Structure formats: structure tokens, C-alpha cells
PDB file of C-alpha atoms in Angstrom:
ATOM      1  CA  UNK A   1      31.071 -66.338  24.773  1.00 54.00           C
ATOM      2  CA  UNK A   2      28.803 -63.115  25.319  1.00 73.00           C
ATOM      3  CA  UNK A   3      29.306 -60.358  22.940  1.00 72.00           C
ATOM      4  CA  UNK A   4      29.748 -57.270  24.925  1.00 94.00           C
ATOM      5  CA  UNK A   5      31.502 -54.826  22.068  1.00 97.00           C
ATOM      6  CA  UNK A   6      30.649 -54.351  18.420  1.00 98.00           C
ATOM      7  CA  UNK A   7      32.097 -52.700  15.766  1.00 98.00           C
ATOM      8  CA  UNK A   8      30.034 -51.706  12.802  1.00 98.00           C
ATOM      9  CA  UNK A   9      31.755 -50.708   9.810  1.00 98.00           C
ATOM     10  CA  UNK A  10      29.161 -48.443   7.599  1.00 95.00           C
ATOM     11  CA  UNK A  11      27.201 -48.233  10.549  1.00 95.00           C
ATOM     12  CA  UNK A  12      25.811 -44.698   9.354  1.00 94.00           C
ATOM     13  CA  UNK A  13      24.429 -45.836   6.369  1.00 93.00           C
ATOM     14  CA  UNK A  14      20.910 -47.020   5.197  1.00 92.00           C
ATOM     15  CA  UNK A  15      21.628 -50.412   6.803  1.00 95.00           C
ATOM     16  CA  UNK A  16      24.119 -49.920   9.619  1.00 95.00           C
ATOM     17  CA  UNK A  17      21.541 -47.176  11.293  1.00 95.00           C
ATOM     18  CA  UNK A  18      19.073 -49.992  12.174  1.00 97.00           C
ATOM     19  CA  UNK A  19      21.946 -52.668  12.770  1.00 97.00           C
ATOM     20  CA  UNK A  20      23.065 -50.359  15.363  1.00 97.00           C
ATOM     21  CA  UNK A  21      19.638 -50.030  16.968  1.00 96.00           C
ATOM     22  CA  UNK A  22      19.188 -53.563  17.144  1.00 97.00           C
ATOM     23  CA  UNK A  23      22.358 -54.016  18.652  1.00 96.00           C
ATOM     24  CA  UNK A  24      21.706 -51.459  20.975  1.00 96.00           C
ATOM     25  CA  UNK A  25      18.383 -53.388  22.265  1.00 96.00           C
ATOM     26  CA  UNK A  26      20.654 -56.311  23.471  1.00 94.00           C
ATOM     27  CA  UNK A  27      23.065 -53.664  25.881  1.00 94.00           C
ATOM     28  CA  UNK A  28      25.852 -54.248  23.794  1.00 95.00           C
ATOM     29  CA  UNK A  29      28.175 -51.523  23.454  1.00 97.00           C
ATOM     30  CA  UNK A  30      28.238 -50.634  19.932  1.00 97.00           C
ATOM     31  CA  UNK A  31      31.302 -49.004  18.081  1.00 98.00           C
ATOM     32  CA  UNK A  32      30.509 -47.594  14.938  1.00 98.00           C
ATOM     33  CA  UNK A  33      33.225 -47.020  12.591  1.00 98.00           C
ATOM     34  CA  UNK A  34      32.728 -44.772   9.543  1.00 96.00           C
ATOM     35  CA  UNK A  35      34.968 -41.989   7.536  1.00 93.00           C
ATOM     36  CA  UNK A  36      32.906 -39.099   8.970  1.00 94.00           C
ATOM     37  CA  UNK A  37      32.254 -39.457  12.746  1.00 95.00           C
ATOM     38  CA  UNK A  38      30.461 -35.871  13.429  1.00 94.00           C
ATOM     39  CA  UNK A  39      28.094 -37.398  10.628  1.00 92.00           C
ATOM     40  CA  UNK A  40      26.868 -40.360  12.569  1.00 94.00           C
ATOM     41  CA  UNK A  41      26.274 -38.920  15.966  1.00 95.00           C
ATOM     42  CA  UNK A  42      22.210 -39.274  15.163  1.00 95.00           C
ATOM     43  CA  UNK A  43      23.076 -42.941  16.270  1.00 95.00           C
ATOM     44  CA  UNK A  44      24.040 -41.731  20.246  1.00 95.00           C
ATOM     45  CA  UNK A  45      20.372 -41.585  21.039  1.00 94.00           C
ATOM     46  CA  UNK A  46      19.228 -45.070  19.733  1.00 93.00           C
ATOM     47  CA  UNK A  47      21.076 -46.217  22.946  1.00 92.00           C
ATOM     48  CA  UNK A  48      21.969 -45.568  26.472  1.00 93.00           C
ATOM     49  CA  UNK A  49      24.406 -42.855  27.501  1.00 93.00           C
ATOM     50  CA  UNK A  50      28.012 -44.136  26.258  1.00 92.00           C
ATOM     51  CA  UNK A  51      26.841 -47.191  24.778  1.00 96.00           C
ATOM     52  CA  UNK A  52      27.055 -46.242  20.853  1.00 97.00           C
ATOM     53  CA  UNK A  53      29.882 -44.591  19.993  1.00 97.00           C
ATOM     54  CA  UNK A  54      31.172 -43.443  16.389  1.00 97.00           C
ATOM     55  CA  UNK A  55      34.799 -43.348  15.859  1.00 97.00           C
ATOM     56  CA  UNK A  56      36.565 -42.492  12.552  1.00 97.00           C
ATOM     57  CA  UNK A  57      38.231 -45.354  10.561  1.00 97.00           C
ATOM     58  CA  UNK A  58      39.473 -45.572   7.108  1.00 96.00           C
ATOM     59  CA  UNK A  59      38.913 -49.316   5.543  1.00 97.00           C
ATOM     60  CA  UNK A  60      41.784 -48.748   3.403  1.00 95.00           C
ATOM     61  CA  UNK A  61      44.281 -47.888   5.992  1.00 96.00           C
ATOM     62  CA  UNK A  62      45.654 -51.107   8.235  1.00 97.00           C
ATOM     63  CA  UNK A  63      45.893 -49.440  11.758  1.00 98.00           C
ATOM     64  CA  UNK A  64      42.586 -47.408  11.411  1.00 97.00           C
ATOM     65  CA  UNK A  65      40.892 -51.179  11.069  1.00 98.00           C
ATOM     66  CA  UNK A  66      42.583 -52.702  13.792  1.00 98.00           C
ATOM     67  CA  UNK A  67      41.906 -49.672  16.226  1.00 98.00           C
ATOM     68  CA  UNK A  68      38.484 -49.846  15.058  1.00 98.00           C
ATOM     69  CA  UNK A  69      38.026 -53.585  16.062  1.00 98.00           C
ATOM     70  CA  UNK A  70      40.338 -54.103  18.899  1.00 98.00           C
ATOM     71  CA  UNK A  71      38.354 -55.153  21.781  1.00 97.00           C
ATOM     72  CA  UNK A  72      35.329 -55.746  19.380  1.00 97.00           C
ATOM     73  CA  UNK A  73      33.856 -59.613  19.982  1.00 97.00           C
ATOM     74  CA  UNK A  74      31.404 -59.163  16.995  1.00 98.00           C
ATOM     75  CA  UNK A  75      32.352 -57.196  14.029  1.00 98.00           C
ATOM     76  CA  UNK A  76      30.213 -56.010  11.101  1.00 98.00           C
ATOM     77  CA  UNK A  77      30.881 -55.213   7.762  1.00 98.00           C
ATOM     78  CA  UNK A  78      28.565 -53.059   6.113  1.00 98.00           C
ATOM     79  CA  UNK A  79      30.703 -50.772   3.781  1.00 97.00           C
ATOM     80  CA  UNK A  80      29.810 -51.023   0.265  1.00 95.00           C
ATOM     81  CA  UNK A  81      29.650 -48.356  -2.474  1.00 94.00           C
ATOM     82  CA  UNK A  82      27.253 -48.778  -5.541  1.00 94.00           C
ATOM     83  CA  UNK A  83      29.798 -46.411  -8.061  1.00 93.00           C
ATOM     84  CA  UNK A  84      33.227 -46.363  -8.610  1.00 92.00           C
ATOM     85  CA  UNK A  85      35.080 -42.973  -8.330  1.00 91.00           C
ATOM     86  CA  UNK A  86      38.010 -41.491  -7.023  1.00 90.00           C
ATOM     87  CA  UNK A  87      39.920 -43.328  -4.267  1.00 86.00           C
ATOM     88  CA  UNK A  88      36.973 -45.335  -3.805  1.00 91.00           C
ATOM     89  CA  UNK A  89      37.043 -48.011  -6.272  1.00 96.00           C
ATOM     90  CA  UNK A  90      34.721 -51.083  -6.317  1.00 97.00           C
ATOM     91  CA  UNK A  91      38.211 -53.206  -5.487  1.00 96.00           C
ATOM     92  CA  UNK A  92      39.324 -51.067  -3.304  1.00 97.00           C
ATOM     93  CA  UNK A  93      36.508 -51.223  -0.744  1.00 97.00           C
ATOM     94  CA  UNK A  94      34.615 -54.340  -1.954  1.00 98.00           C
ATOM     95  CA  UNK A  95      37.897 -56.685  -2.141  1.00 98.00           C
ATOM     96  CA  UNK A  96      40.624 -54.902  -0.021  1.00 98.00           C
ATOM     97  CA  UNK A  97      38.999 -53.312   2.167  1.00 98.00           C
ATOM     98  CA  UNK A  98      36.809 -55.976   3.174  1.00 98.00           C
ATOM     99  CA  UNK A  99      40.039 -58.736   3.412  1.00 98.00           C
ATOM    100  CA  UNK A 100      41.803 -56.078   5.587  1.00 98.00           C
ATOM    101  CA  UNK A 101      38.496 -55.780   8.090  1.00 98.00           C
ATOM    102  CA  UNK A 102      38.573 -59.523   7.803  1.00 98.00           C
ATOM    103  CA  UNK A 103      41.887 -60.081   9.150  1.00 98.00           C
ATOM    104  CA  UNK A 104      41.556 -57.395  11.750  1.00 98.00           C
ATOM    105  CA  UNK A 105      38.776 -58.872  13.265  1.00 98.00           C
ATOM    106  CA  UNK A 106      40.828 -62.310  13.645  1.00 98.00           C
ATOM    107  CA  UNK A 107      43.623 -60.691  14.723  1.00 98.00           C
ATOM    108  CA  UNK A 108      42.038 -58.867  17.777  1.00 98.00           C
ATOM    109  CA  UNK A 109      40.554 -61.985  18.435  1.00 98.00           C
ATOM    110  CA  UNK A 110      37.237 -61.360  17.442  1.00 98.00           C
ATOM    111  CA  UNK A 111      34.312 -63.964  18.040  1.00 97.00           C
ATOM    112  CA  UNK A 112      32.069 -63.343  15.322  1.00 98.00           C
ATOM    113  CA  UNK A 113      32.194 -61.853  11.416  1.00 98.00           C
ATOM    114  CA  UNK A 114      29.231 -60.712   9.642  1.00 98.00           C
ATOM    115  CA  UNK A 115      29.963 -59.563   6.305  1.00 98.00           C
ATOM    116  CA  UNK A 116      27.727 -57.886   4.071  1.00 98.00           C
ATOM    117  CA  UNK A 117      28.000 -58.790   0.526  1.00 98.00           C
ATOM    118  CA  UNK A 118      25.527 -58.576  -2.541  1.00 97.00           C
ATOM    119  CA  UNK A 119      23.010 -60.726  -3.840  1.00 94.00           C
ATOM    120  CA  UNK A 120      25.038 -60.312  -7.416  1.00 90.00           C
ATOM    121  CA  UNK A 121      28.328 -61.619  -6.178  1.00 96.00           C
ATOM    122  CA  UNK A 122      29.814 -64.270  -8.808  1.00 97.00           C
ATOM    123  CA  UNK A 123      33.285 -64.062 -10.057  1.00 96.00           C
ATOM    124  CA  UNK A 124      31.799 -64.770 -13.285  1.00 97.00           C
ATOM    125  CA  UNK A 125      29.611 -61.790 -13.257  1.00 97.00           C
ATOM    126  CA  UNK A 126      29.107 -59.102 -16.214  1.00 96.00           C
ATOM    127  CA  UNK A 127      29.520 -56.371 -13.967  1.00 96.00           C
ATOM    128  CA  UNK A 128      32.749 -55.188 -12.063  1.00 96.00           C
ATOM    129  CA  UNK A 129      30.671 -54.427  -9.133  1.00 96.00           C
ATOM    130  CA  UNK A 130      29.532 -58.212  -8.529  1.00 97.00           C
ATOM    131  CA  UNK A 131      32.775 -59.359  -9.414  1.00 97.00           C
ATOM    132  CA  UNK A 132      34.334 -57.112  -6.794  1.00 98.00           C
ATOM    133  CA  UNK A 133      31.452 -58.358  -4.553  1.00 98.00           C
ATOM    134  CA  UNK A 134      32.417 -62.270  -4.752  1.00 98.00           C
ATOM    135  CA  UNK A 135      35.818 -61.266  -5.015  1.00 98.00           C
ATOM    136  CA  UNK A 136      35.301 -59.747  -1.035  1.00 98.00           C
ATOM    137  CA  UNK A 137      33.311 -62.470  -0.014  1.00 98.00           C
ATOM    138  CA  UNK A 138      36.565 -65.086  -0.819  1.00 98.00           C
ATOM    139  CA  UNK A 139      38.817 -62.877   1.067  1.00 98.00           C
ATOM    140  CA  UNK A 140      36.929 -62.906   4.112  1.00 98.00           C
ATOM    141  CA  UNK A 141      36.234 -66.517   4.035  1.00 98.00           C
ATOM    142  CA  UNK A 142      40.142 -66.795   4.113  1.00 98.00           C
ATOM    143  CA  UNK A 143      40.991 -64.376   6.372  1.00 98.00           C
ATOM    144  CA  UNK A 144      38.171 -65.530   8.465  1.00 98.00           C
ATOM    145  CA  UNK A 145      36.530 -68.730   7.716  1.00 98.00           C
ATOM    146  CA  UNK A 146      33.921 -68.951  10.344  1.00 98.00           C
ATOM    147  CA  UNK A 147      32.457 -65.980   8.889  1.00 98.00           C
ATOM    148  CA  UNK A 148      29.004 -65.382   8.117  1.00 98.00           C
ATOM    149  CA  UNK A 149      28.413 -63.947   5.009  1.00 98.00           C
ATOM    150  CA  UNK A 150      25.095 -62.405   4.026  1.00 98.00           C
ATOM    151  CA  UNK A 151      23.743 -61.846   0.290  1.00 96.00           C
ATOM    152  CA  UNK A 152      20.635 -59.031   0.950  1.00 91.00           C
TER     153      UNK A 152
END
């Protein structure tokens, strides 16, 4: 099957900018889904005229994920936070927000899942962030166990 749509979660950030650009060489159409849409507009120019488009989507709400990926053939997960605070908690976005993307992707019928973890990731790690890390990684391997999972 040719991917036609993506959806990039964290597509705004250090990674997702050139993921997007990359994507954007092939003539996919590129959905990028991040919490602050009016903050990733930069990424309209790395492509054609309507071909990237940023969309708001919360990964910790159910519906904003599957809005975000419905129609999407490839979806990536780039979302990832280096300190815990507030609402956004290493569990919270490492673990259940990654799971929910996960199953959203499989559920819109998704081709492909590329899901970016860390090169710490061990469930036996000192640190809560690497726990949290491996932690995401087994969720998406159930939710979606043709997924490719990618320690940077």
C-alpha cells in the first residue's frame, strides 16, 4: 500500500520539523498534530500549497487522537517531554499517551507506526523518565505490534 496521509504527533518540535520536510519530499500529505497549531504553521512552507497541515490534538484526550489519525496510513509518534510538571507527567505522555496514539492508529486502520522512544528505555532503569520510556514502548507493541520502534 502507498502512504498518501501522515500524521505526525510532535511534529513542531526539534525532530518532527525535519520529519515533516522529509515527508513532504515524497508528496505525501502530511498532518501534523501538536497542542498549539498557530505555533507550527512555519511547517506550511516546507511543502506544497495544502499539503502540510497542523491541526490541534491533545495526546491525552481519546477523540483528539483518533481525529488526528483518521485517514492517516502512516502515523508518527514524536511527543516526548524531558521534565515532569504539571499535567504533563513522564507517564502521562510517555506511557498513556503513547498506548492511546497506538491504538488510534490501529483503529483507523493505519498501515504503518513509527514510535519514537529513548535510547534509555529499560523498565529496570534508575530514572522515571526511562522507565516511562520502556514502559511506552510495551504499550505500543501491544496496541500495535507491527510497530517500529526507534531508540535515537
Amino acid at each position: 500500500m502507498e502512504i498518501q496521509q501522515a500524521t505526525i504527533f510532535g511534529g513542531s518540535g526539534f525532530v518532527g520539523r525535519y520529519v515533516v520536510r522529509e515527508l513532504a519530499k515524497t508528496g505525501m500529505k502530511v498532518r501534523v498534530a501538536v497542542r498549539r497549531p498557530d505555533e507550527a504553521l512555519f511547517l506550511k512552507t516546507a511543502g506544497d500549497a495544502g499539503q502540510i497541515a497542523p491541526m490541534q490534538a491533545n495526546v491525552r484526550d481519546d477523540a483528539s487522537v483518533a481525529a488526528a489519525v483518521d485517514g492517516a496510513d502512516l502515523v508518527i509518534n514524536l511527543v516526548g517531554i524531558l521534565f515532569s510538571h504539571g499535567r504533563q507527567k513522564f507517564d502521562a505522555i510517555h506511557r498513556e499517551a503513547a498506548g492511546r496514539i497506538a491504538a488510534a492508529a490501529r483503529d483507523a486502520g493505519a498501515s504503518r507506526l513509527v514510535h519514537v522512544s529513548a535510547i534509555g528505555a529499560d523498565t529496570a532503569s534508575p530514572s522515571e523518565y526511562g522507565r516511562s520510556k520502556a514502559a511506552g514502548e510495551a504499550v505500543v507493541s501491544a496496541a500495535f505490534p507491527d510497530a517500529t520502534i526507534i531508540r535515537p
